[in-house]
Tab-separated table of C-alpha atoms in Angstrom:
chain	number	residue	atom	x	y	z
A	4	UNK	CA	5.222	49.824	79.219
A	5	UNK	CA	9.187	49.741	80.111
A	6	UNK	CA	11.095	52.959	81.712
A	7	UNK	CA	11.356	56.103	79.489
A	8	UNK	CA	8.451	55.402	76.562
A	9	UNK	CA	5.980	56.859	75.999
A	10	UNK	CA	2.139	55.218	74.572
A	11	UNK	CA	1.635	55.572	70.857
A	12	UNK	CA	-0.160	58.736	70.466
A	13	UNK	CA	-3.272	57.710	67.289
A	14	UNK	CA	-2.926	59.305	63.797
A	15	UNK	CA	-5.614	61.592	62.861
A	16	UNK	CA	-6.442	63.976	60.098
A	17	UNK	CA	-8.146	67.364	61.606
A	18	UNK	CA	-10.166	68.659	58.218
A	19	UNK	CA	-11.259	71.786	57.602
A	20	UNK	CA	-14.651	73.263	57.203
A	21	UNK	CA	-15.503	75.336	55.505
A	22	UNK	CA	-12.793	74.482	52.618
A	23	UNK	CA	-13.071	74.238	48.992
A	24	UNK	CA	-15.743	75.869	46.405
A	25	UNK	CA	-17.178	79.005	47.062
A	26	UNK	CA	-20.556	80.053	45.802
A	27	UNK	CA	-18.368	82.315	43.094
A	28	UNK	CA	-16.302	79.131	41.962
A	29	UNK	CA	-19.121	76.955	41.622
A	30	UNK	CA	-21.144	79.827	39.598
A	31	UNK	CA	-18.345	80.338	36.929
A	32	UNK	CA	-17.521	76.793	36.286
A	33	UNK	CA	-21.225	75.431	36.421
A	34	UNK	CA	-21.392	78.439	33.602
A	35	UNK	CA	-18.608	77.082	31.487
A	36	UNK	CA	-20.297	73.299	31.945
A	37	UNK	CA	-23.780	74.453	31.354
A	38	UNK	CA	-22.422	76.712	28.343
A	39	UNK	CA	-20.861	73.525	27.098
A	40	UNK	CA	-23.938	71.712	27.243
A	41	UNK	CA	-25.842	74.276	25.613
A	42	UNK	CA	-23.894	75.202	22.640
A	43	UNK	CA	-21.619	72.628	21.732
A	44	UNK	CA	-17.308	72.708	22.435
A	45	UNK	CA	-15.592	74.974	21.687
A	46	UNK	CA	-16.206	77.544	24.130
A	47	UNK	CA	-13.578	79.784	24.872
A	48	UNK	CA	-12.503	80.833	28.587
A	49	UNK	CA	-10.297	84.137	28.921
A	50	UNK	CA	-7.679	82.776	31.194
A	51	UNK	CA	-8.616	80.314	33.700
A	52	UNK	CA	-12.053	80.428	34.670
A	53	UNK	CA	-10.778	79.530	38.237
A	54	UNK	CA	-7.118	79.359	39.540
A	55	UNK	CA	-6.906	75.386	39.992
A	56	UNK	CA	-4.950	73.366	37.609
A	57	UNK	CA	-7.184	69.968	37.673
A	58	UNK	CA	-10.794	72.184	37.118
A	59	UNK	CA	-9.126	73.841	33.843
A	60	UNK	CA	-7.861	70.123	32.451
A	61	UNK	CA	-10.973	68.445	33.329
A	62	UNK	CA	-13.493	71.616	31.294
A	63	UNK	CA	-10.497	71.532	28.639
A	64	UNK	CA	-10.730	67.910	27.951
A	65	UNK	CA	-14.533	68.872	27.065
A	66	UNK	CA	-13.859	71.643	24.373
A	67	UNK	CA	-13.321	74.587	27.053
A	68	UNK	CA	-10.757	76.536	25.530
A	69	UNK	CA	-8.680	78.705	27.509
A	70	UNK	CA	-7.017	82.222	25.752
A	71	UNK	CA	-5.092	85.118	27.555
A	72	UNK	CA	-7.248	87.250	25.448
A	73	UNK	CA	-9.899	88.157	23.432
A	74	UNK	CA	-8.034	88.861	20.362
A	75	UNK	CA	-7.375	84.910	20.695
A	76	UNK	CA	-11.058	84.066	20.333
A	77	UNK	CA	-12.107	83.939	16.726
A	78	UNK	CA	-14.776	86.772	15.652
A	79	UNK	CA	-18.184	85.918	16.747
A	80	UNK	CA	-17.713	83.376	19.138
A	81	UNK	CA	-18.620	82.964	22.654
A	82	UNK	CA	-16.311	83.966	25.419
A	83	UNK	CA	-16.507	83.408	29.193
A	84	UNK	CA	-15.316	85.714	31.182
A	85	UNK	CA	-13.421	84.642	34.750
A	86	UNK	CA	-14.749	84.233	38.171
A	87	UNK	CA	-11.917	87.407	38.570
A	88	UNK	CA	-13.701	89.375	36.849
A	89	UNK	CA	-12.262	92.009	33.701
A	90	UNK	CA	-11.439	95.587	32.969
A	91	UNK	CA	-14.179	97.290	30.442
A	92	UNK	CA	-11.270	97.819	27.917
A	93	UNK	CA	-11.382	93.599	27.947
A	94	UNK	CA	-15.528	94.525	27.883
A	95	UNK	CA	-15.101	96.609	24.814
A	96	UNK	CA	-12.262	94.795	23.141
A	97	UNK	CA	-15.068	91.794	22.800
A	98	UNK	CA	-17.426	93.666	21.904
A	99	UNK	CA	-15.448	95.186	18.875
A	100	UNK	CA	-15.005	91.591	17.775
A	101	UNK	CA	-18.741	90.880	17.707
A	102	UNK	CA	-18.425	88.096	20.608
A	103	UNK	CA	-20.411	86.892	22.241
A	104	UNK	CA	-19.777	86.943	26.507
A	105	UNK	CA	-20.765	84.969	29.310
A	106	UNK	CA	-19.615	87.137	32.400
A	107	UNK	CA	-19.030	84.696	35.167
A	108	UNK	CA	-17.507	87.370	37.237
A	109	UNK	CA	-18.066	86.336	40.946
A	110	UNK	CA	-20.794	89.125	42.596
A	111	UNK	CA	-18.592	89.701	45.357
A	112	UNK	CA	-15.557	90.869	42.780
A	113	UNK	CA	-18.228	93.033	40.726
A	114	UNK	CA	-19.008	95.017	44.362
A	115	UNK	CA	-15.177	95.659	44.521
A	116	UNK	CA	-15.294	96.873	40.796
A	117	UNK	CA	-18.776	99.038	41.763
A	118	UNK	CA	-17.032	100.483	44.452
A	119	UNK	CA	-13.951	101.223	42.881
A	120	UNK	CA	-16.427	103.262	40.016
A	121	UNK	CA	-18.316	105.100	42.145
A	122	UNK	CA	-15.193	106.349	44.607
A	123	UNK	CA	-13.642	107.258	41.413
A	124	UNK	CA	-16.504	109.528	40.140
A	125	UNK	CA	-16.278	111.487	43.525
A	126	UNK	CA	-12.629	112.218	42.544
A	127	UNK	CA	-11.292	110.220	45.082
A	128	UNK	CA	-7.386	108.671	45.311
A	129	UNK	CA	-7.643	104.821	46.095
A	130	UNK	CA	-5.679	102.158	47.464
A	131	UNK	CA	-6.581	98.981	45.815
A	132	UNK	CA	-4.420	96.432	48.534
A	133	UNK	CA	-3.454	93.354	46.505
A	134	UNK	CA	-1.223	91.463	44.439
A	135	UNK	CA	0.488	93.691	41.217
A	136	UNK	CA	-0.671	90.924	38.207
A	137	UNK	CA	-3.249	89.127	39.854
A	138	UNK	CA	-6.335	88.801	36.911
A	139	UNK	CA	-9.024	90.254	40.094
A	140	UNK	CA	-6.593	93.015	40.763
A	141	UNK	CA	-5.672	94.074	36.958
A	142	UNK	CA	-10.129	94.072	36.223
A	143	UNK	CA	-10.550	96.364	39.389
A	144	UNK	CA	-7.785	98.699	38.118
A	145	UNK	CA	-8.923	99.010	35.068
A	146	UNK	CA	-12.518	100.565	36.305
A	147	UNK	CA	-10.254	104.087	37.204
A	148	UNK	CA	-6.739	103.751	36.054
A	149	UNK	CA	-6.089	107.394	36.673
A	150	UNK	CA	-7.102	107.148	40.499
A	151	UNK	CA	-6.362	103.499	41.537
A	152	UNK	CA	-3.077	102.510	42.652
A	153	UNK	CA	-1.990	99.060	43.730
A	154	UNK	CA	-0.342	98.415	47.492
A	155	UNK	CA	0.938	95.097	47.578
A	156	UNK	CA	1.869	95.283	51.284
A	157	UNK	CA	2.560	96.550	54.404
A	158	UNK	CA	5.774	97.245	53.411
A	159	UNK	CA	4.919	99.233	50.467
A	160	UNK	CA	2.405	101.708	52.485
A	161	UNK	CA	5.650	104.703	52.983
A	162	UNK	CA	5.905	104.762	48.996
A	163	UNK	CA	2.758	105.648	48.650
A	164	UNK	CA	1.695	109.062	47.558
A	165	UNK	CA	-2.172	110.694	46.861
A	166	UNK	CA	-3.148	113.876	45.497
A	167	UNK	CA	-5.369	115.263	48.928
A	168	UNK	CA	-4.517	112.977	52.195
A	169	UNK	CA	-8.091	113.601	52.887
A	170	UNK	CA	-9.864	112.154	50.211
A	171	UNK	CA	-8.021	108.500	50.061
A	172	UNK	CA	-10.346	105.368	50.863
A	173	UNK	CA	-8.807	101.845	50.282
A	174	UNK	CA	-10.393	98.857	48.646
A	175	UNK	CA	-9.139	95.214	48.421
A	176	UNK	CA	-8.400	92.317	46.347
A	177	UNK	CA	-11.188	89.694	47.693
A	178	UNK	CA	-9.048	86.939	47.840
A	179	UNK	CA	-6.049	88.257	50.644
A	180	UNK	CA	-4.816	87.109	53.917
A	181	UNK	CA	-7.530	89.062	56.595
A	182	UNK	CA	-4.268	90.138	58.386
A	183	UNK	CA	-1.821	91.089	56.296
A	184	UNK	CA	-4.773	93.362	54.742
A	185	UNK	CA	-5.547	94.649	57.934
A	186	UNK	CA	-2.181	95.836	58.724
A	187	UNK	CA	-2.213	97.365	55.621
A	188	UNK	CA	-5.048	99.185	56.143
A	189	UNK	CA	-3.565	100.250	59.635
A	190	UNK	CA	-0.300	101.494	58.273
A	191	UNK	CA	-2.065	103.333	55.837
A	192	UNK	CA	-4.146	105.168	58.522
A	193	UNK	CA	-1.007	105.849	60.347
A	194	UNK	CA	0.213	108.476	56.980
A	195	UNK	CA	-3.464	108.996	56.182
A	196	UNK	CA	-5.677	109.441	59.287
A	197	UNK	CA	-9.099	110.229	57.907
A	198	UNK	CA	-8.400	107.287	55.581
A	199	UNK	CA	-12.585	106.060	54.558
A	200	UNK	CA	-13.265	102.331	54.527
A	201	UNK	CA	-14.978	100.841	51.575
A	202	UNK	CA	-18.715	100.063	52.085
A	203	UNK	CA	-18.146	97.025	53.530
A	204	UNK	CA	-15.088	94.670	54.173
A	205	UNK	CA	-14.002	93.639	50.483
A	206	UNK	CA	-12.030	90.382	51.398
A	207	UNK	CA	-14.627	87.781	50.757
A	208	UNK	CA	-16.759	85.529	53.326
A	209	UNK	CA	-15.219	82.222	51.728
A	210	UNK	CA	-11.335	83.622	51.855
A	211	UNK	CA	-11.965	84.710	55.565
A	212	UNK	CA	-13.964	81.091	56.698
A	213	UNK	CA	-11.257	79.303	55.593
A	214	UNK	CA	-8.670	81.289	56.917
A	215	UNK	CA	-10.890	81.197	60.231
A	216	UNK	CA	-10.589	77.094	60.458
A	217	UNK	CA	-7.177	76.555	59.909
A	218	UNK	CA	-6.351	78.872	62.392
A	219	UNK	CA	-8.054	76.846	64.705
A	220	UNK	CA	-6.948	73.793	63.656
A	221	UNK	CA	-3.406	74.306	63.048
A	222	UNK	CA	-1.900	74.404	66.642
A	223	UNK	CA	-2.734	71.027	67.408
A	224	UNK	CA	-1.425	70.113	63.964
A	225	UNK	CA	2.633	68.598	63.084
A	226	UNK	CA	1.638	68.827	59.464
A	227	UNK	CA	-1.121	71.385	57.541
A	228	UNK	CA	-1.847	70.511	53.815
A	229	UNK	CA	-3.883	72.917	51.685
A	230	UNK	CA	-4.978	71.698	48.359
A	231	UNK	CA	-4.829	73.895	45.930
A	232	UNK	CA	-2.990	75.658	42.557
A	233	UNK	CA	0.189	77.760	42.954
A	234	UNK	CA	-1.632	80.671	41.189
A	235	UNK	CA	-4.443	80.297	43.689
A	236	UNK	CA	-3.869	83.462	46.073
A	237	UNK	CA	-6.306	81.956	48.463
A	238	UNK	CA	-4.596	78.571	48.794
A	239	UNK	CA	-1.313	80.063	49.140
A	240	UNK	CA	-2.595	82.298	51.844
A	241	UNK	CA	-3.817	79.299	53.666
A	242	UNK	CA	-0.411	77.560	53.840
A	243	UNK	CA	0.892	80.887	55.632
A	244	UNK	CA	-2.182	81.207	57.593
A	245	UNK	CA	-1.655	77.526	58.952
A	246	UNK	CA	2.187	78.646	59.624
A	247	UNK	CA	1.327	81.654	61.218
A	248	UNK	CA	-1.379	79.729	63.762
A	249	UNK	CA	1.428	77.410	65.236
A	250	UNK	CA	1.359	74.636	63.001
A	251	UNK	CA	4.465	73.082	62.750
A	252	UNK	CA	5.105	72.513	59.050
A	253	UNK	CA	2.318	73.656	56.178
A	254	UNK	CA	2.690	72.823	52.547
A	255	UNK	CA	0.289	73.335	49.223
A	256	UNK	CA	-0.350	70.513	46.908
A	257	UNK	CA	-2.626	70.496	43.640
A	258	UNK	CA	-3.361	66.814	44.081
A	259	UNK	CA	-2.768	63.701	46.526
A	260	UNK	CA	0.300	62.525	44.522
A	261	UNK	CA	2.234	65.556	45.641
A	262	UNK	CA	2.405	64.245	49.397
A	263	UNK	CA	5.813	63.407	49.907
A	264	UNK	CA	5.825	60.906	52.823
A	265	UNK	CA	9.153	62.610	54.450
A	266	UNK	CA	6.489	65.275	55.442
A	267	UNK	CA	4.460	62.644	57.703
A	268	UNK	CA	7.015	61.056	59.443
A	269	UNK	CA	6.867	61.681	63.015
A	270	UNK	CA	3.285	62.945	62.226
A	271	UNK	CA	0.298	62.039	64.397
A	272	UNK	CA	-1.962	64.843	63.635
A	273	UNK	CA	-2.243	66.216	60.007
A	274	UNK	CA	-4.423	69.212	59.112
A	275	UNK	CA	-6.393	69.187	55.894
A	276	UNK	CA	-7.967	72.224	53.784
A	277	UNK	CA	-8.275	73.291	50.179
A	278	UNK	CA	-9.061	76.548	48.624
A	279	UNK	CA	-12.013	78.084	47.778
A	280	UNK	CA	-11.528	76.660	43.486
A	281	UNK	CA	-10.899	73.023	44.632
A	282	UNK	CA	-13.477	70.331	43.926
A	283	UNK	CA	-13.897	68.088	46.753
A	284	UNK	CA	-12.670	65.451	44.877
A	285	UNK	CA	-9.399	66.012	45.663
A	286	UNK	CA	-9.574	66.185	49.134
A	287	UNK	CA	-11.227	62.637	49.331
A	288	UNK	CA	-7.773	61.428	47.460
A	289	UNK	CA	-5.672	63.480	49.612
A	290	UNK	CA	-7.608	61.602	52.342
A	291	UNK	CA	-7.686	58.974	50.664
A	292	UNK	CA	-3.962	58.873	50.641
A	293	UNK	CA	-3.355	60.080	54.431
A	294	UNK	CA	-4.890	56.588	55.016
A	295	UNK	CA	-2.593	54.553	53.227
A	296	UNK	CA	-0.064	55.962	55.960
A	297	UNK	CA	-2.136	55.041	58.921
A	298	UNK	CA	-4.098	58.651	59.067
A	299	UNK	CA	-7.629	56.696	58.461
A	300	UNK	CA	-8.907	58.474	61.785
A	301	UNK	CA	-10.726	61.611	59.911
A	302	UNK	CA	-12.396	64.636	62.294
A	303	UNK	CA	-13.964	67.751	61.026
A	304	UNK	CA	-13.469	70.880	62.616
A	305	UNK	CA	-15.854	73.467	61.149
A	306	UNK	CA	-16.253	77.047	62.629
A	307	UNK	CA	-18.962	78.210	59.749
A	308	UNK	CA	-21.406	76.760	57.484
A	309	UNK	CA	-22.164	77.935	54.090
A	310	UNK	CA	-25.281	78.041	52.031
A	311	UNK	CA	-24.365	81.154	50.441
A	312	UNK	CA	-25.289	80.735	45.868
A	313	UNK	CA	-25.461	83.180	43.490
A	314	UNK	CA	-27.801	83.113	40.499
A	315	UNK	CA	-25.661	81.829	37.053
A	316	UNK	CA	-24.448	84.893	35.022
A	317	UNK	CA	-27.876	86.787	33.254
A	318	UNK	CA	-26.638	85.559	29.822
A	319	UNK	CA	-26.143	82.356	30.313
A	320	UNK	CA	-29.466	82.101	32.015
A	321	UNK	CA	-31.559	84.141	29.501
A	322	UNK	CA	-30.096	80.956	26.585
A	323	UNK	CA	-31.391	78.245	28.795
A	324	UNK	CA	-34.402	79.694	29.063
A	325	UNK	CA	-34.999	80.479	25.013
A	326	UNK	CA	-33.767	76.703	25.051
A	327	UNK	CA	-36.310	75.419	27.577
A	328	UNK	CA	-33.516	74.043	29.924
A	329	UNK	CA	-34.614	74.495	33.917
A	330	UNK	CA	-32.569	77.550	35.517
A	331	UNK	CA	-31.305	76.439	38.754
A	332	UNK	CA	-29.189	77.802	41.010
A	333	UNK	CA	-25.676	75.993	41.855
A	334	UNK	CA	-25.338	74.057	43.981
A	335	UNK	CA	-22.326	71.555	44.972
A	336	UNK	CA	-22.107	68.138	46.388
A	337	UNK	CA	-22.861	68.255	50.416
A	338	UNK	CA	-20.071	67.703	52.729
A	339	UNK	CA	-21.650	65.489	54.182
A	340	UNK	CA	-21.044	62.748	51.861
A	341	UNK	CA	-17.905	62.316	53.124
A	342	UNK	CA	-19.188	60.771	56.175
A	343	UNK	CA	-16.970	62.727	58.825
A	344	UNK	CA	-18.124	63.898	62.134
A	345	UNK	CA	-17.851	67.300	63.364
A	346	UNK	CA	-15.333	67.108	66.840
C-alpha cells in the first residue's frame, strides 16, 4: 500500500427491518384485491386505499377505481373505504346514495376515532396532533368537530386555546414522527399541566418500528433511502428520522429508477427502508439496483419482528362467506425470501 492511502473500505447496503407493509396496509389492499375477485371491476376506492403511488396503478390497472368522493361513485355501487379511515358525514353521505361499503379502515385508526368519540361525549377539548389535510386526520376530526382541534406542531402549541385548561387530553395522527409528537405533547403540558393522555400511545407499532431501525442504522450510513410516496407521512418521516440519527444524506424515492447515482458516489455504506404501504417488491429493485453500483453486499439490521394481522373488514368477509370463498387472514410474503442475514 504506498504512503498516505488508505484500503478500500467494501460497499454494503444496511436494510431495515421491520420496513414496508403493516398489518393495516396489507388488510385494506388484500380487501380491494379480494373485492375485485369477488365482484367483478369496477370497484371504486375513495381516495387511495394506501398512500403509495405503484399499489394504486397496479389495483387500477385491474378495475380499482379511485374517487375523492362518494358523490363520484355511481348510486348503488360498492365503495371501499381507506386504510385512513372516514368521517361519518362520508358514512352517511354513502349511505344516502344506497352504496354499498367495504370499510378497510386500519383497527389501529378506528381506536383513534373511538377515542376521539368517547372524550368528546365527556365534554372534553382535544388536541388531535397531526398534519391539517391528511385523509387519517380529516376522518378523526370529523367524529367531534365542535371539540377537536388540529396541532400540527410544536410550534403551533402557544396558539392554542381550550375552553377549561383542565379538561384537555390530546390524541394523535397514527402515522407521525414519535418525537416530534412527543415534544408536542410536552409543550402542551407546559400551558396545560393536568393535560390526560389518550388510552394508550396513538402513533402506531409499525410507524414507531420503523422509525426505531433507521435510527439505528443511520449513523453508520453516508446515504439512507426510504422507499416510499410523497403523500406517505410515514415515509417522509423516515427520511427525517434517518437525518436526524446522523446519517449523512437521506432521500425518498417511489421506485429504484429514482436513484440518482450522484447520491452514491463516495458511498460505501447505504441504508435501505420503505414505509409501512410499500410492497417489498420495490425494495428488491432498489436492491436490485444498489448492486449494479457495486452495493451487492446486503445486511439486515432488524430491532423488531412483526406478526401482528388483523381480520379483513366484516363486510367483505360476511360476501366470501355467502360465496363459499375460505376467509383467511392476511398475510404477506416473508422477509425471508430475500435471503439476507440478520448482522
Amino acid at each position: 500500500m504506498n504512503p498516505g492511502t488508505e484500503p478500500l473500505r467494501r460497499k454494503r447496503v444496511l436494510l431495515a427491518a421491520p420496513r414496508g407493509y403493516c398489518a393495516g396496509v396489507d388488510r385494506a389492499v388484500i380487501a380491494v384485491e379480494k373485492a375485485l375477485d369477488l365482484h367483478g371491476a369496477p370497484v371504486y376506492v375513495r381516495k387511495e386505499i394506501v398512500h403509495n403511488k405503484f399499489v394504486v396503478e397496479t389495483l387500477a390497472a385491474r378495475g380499482a377505481v379511485f374517487v375523492d368522493d362518494t358523490d363520484e361513485v355511481p348510486e348503488g355501487a360498492r365503495v371501499v373505504f381507506s386504510a385512513h379511515g372516514v368521517s361519518p358525514a362520508v358514512h352517511a353521505a354513502a349511505a344516502a346514495r344506497s352504496l354499498v361499503t367495504i370499510d378497510a379502515t386500519c383497527p389501529l385508526v378506528t381506536k383513534v376515532h373511538k377515542e376521539a368519540v368517547r372524550f368528546a361525549s365527556d365534554d372534553y377539548d382535544i388536541l388531535l396532533i397531526g398534519h391539517a389535510g391528511h385523509e387519517e386526520v380529516e376522518g378523526t376530526q370529523g367524529e367531534a368537530p365542535a371539540h377537536i382541534q388540529v396541532v400540527n406542531s410544536p410550534d403551533e402549541v402557544d396558539a392554542v386555546t381550550v375552553r377549561d385548561p383542565d379538561k384537555v387530553v390530546w390524541i394523535s395522527q397514527t402515522t407521525l414522527s414519535v418525537d416530534e409528537t412527543m415534544e408536542t405533547v410536552r409543550r402542551l403540558r407546559e400551558r396545560f399541566p393536568t393535560l390526560q393522555d389518550p388510552p394508550s400511545d396513538d402513533i402506531c407499532y409499525a410507524t414507531q418500528n420503523r422509525q426505531v431501525a433507521v435510527k439505528k442504522l443511520a449513523p453508520e450510513c453516508d446515504v439512507v433511502l426510504t422507499v416510499g410516496s410523497a403523500n406517505s407521512s410515514n415515509s417522509v418521516r423516515l427520511v427525517e428520522v434517518a437525518l436526524d440519527s446522523g446519517a449523512r444524506a437521506s432521500y425518498r424515492i417511489d421506485t429504484a429508477a429514482e436513484i440518482d447515482p450522484a447520491w452514491l458516489e463516495g458511498a460505501t455504506t447505504v441504508g435501505v427502508t420503505s414505509g409501512a404501504s410499500v410492497p417489498e417488491i420495490l425494495v428488491r429493485d432498489v436492491l436490485a439496483s444498489l448492486a449494479t453500483h457495486g452495493f451487492a453486499d446486503v445486511e439486515e439490521v432488524r430491532t423488531a419482528t412483526e406478526d401482528l394481522m388483523f381480520s379483513l373488514p366484516r363486510e367483505l368477509r360476511a360476501d366470501l362467506k355467502k360465496a363459499g370463498t375460505p376467509v383467511e387472514r392476511p398475510r404477506r410474503e416473508s422477509r425471508d425470501e430475500l435471503g439476507v442475514q440478520p448482522v
